[in-house]
Short mmCIF file of C-alpha atoms and ligand atoms in Angstrom, two decimals:
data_model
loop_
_atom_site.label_atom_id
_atom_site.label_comp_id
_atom_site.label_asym_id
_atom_site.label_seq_id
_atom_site.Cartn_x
_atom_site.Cartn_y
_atom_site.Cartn_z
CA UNK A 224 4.93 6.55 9.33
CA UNK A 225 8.24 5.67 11.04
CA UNK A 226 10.35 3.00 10.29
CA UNK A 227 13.15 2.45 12.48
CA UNK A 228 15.95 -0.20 11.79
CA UNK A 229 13.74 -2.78 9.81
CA UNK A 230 15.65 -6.04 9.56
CA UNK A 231 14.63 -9.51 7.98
CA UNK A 232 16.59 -11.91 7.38
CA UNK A 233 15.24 -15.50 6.09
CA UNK A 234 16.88 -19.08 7.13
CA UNK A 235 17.80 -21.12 3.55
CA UNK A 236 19.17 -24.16 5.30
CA UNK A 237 22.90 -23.13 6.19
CA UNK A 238 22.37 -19.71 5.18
CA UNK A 239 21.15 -16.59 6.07
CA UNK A 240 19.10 -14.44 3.38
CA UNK A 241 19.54 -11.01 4.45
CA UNK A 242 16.50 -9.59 2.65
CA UNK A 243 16.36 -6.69 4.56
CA UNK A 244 19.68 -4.73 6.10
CA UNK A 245 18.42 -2.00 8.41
CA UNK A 246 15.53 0.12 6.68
CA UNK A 247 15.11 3.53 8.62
CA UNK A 248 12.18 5.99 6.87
CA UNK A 249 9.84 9.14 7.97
CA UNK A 250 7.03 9.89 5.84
CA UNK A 251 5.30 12.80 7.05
CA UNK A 252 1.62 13.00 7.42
CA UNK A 253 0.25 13.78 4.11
CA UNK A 254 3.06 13.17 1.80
CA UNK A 255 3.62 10.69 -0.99
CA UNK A 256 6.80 8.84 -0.51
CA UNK A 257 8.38 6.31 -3.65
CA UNK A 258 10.14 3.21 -2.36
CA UNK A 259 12.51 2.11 -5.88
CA UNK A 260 14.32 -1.17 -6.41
CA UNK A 261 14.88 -3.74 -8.68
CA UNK A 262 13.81 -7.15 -8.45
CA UNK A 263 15.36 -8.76 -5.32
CA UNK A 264 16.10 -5.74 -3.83
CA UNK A 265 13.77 -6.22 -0.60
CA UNK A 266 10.56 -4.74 -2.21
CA UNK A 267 8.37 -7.63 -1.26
CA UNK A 268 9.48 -8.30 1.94
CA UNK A 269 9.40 -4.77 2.79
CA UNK A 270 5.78 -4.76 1.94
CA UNK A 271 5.04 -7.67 3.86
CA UNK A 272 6.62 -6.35 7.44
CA UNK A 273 5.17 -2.85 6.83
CA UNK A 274 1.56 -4.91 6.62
CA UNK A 275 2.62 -6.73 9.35
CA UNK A 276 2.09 -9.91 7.09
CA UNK A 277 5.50 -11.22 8.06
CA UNK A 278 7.24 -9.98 11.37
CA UNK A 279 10.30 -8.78 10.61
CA UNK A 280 13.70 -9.99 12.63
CA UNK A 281 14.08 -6.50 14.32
CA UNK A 282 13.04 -3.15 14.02
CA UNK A 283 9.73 -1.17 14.45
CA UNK A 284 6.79 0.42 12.53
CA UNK A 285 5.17 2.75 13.64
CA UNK A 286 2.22 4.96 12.79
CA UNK A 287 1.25 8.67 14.49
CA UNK A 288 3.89 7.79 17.60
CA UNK A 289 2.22 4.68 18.14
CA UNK A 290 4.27 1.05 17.37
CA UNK A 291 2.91 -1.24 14.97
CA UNK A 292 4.74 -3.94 15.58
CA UNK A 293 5.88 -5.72 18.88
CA UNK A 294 2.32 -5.82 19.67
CA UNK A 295 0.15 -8.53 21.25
CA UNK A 296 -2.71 -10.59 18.93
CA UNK A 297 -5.62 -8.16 19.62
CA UNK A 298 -3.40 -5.20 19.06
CA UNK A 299 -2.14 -6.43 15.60
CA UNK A 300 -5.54 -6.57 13.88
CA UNK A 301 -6.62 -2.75 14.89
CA UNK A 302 -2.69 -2.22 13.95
CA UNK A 303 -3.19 -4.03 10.29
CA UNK A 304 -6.15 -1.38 9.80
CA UNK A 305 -4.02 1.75 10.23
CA UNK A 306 -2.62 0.82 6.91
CA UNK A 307 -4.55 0.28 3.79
CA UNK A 308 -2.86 -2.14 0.97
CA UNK A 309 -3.33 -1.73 -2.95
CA UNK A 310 -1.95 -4.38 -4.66
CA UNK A 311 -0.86 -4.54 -8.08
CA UNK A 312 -3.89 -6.86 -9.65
CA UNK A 313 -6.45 -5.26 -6.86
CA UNK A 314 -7.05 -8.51 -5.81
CA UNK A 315 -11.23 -8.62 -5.56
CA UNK A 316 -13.51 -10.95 -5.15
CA UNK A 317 -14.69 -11.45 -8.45
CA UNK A 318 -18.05 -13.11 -6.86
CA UNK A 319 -18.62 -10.00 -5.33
CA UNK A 320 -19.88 -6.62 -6.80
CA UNK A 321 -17.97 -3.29 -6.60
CA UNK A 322 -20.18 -1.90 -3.15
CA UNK A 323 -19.23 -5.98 -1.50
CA UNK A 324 -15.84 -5.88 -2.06
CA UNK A 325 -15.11 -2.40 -0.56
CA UNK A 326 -17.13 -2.87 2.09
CA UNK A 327 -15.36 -6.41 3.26
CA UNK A 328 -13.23 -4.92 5.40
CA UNK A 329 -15.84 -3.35 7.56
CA UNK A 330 -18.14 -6.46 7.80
CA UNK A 331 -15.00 -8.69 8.93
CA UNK A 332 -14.64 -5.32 11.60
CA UNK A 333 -18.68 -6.10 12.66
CA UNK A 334 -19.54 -2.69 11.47
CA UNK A 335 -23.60 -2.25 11.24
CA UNK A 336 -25.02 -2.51 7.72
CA UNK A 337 -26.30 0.79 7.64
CA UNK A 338 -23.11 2.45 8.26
CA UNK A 339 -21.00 0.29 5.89
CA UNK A 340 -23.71 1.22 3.05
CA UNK A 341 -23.21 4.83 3.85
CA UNK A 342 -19.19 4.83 4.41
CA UNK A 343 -19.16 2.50 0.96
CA UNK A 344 -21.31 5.36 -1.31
CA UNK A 345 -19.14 7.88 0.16
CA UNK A 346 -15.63 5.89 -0.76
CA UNK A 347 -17.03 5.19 -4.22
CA UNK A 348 -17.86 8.81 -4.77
CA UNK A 349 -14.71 9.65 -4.12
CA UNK A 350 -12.87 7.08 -6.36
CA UNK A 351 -15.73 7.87 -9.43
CA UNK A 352 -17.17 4.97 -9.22
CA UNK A 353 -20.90 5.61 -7.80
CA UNK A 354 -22.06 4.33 -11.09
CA UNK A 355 -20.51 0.75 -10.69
CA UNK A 356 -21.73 -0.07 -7.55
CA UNK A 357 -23.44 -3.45 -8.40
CA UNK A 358 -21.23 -4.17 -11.30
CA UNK A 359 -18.63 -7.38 -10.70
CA UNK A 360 -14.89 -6.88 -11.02
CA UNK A 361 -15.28 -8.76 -14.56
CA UNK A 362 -17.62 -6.22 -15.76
CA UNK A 363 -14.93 -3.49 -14.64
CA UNK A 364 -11.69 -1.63 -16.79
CA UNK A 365 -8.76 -2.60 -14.86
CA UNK A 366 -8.31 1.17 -13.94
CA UNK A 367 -11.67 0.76 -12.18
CA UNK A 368 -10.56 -2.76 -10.64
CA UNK A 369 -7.88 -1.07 -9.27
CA UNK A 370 -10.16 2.29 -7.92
CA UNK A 371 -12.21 -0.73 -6.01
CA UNK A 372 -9.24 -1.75 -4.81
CA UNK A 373 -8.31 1.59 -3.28
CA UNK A 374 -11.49 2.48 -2.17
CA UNK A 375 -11.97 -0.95 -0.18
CA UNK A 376 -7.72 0.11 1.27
CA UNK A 377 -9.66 3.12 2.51
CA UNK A 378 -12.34 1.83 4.02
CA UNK A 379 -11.47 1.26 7.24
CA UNK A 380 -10.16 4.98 7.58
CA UNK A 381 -6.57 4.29 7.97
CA UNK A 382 -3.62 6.87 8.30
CA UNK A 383 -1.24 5.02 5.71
CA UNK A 384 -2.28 3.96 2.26
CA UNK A 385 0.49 1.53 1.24
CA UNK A 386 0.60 0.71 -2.46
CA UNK A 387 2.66 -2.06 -4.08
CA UNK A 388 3.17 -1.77 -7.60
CA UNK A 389 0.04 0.19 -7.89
CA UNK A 390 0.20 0.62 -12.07
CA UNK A 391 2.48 -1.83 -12.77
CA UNK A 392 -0.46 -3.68 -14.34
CA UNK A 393 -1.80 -0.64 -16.36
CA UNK A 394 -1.29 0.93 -19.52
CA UNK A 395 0.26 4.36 -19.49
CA UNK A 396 -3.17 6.67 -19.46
CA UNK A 397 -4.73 4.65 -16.95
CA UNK A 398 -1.74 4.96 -14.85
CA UNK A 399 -1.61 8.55 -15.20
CA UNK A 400 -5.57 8.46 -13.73
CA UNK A 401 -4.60 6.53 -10.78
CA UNK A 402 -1.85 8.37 -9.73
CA UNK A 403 -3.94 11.43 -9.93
CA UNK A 404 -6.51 10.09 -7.75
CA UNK A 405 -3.97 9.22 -5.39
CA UNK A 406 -2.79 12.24 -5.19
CA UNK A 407 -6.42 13.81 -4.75
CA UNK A 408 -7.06 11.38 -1.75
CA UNK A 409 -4.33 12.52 -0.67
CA UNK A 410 -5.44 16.22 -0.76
CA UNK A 411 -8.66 15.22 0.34
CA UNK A 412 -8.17 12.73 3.35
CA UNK A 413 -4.64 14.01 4.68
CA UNK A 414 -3.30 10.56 4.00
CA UNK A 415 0.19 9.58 4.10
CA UNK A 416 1.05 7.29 0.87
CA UNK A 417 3.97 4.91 0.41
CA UNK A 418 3.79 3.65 -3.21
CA UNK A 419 6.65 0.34 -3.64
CA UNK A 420 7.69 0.30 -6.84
CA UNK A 421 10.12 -0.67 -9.77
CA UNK A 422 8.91 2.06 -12.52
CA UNK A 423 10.90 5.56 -11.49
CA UNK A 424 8.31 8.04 -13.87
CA UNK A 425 5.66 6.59 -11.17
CA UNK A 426 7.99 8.57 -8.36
CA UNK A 427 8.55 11.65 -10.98
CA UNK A 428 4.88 12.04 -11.54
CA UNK A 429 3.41 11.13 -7.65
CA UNK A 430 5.53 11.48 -5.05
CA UNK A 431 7.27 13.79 -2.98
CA UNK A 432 10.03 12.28 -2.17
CA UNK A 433 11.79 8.49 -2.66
CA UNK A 434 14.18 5.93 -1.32
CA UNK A 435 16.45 3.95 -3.74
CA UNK A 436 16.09 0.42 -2.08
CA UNK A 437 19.60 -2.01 -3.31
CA UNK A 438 20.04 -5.32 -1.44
CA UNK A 439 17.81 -4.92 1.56
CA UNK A 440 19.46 -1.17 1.93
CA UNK A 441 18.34 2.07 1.14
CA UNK A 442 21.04 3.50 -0.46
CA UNK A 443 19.63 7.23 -1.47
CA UNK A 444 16.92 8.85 -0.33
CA UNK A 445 15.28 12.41 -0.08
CA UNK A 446 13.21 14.78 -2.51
CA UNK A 447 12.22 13.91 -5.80
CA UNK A 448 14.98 16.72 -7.70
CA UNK A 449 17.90 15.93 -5.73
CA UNK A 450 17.26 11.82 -5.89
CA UNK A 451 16.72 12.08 -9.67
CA UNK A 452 19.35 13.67 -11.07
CA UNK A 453 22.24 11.85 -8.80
CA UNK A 454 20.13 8.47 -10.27
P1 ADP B 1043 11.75 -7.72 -4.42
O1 ADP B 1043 10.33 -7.70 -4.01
O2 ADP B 1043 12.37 -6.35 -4.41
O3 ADP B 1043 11.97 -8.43 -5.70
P2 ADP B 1043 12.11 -9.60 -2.23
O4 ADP B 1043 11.72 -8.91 -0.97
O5 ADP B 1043 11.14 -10.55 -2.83
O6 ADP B 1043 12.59 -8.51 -3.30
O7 ADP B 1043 13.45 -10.39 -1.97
C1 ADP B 1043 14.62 -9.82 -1.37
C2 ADP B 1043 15.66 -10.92 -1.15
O8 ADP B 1043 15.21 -11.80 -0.14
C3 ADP B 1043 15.91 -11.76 -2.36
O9 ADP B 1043 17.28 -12.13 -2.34
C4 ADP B 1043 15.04 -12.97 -2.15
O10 ADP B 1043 15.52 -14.09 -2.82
C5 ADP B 1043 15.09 -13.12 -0.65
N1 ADP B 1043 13.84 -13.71 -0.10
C6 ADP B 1043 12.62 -13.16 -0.15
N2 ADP B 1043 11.71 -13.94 0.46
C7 ADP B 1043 12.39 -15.02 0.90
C8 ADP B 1043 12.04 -16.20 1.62
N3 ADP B 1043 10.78 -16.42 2.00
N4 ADP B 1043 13.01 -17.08 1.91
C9 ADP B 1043 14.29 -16.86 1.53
N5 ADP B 1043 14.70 -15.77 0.86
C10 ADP B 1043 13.77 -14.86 0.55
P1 ADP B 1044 8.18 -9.92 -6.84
O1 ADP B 1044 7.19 -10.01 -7.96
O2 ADP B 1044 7.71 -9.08 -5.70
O3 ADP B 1044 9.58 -9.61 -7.25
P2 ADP B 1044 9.32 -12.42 -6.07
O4 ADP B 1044 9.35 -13.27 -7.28
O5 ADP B 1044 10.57 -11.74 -5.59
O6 ADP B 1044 8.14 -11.38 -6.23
O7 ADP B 1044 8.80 -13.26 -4.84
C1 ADP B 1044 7.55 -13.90 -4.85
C2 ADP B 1044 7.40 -14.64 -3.52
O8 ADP B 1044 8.43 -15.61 -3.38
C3 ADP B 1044 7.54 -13.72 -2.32
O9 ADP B 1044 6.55 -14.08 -1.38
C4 ADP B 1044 8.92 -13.97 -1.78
O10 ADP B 1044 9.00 -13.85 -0.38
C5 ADP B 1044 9.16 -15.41 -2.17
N1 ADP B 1044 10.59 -15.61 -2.43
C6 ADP B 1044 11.40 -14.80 -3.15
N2 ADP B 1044 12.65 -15.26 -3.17
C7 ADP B 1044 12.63 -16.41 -2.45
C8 ADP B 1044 13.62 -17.36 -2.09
N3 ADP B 1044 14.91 -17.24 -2.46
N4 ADP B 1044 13.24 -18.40 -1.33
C9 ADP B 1044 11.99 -18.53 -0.93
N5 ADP B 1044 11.00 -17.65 -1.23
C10 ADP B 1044 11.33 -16.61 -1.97
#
């Protein structure tokens, strides 16, 4: 993933919000990249213009050489699926059981039945969660809640798993469990992750490298040993 020059800036009456001051960033395939910050430093709206929730003033994404953004209607929902979101409460439908909720994204694509069934057993394999397949999110650990939750962000096959405050919800073990995974999907799928998040021991224990993110800038970035100790 490539981000090139990422502004936002929001309109608050007379003023201008500068949210975002120019982010620039080059995750290579397959590598787990931390994005740091404290609160208000740009997290959320970084999040939101890498999902293409919220179009950022200027700047591009883009994904294996091709742009994200800048791209007409049609283009921006096969764009949206190139990158898989985890959210910090997984976000489920609780009306829906485990095999439903991962396989939502491929029934709003049209995808057959058959192939969603077969694409859903193989995502829940991988996350270790065959055995819940009809439970409901209530009946679910929040560690499992949150492997639905990244086994639904993979459904659709994309090339960018994009987690926002993936364990910020979770106590220490179970944190420890889902960064492994992510790290094993990783392994496993190629996968290029970019986790967003406040708590620096998630960097130390899952990524490969990090960006320090203060007032819309980054202000450091680069492998996990050389970013840690100048922290
Ligand atoms: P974080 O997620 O790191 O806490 P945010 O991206 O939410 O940071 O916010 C970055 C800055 O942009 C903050 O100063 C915030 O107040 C401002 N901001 C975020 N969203 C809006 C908005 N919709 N309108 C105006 N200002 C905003
Ligand atoms: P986070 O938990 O990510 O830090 P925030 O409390 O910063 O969340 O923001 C929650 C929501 O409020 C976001 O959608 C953000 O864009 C919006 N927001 C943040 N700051 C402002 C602001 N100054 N004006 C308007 N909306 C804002």
């Amino acid at each position: 993933i490539t981000v090139r020059d990422l502004r936002k800036v929001y309109r608050q009456g007379s003023n201008d919000v500068v949210a975002l001051g120019g982010v620039s960033l080059e995750v290579p395939t397959g590598k787990i990249h931390g994005i740091v910050g404290h609160s208000g430093a740009g997290k959320s709206t970084l999040v939101r213009c890498l999902t293409l929730l919220d179009q950022p003033t200027s700047g591009t994404v883009s994904v294996n050489g091709k742009e994200l953004t800048n791209v007409s209607a049609d283009e921006l929902r096969d764009a949206r699926r190139r990158i898989g979101m985890v959210f910090q409460h997984a976000n489920l439908f609780d009306s829906r059981t485990t095999e439903q909720n991962v396989g939502y994204p491929l029934e709003l694509t049209g995808t057959p039945k058959k192939e969603i069934a077969a694409k859903v057993a193989e995502l829940l394999e991988l996350v270790g969660l065959a055995k819940f397949a009809k439970a409901y999110p209530s009946q679910l650990s929040g560690g499992q809640r949150q492997r639905v939750g990244i086994a639904r962000a993979l459904a659709t096959d994309p090339d960018v798993l994009l987690c926002d405050e993936p364990t910020s919800a979770l106590d220490p073990k179970t944190t420890d469990e889902i960064l492994e995974l992510v790290k094993k999907l990783r392994d496993r799928l190629n996968i290029t992750v970019l986790i967003i998040t406040h708590e620096m021991h998630v960097v130390k224990q899952a990524c490969d490298s990090v960006s320090l993110l203060e007032g819309g800038f980054i202000v450091e970035h680069g492998d996990i040993a050389s970013v840690i100790t100048n922290a």
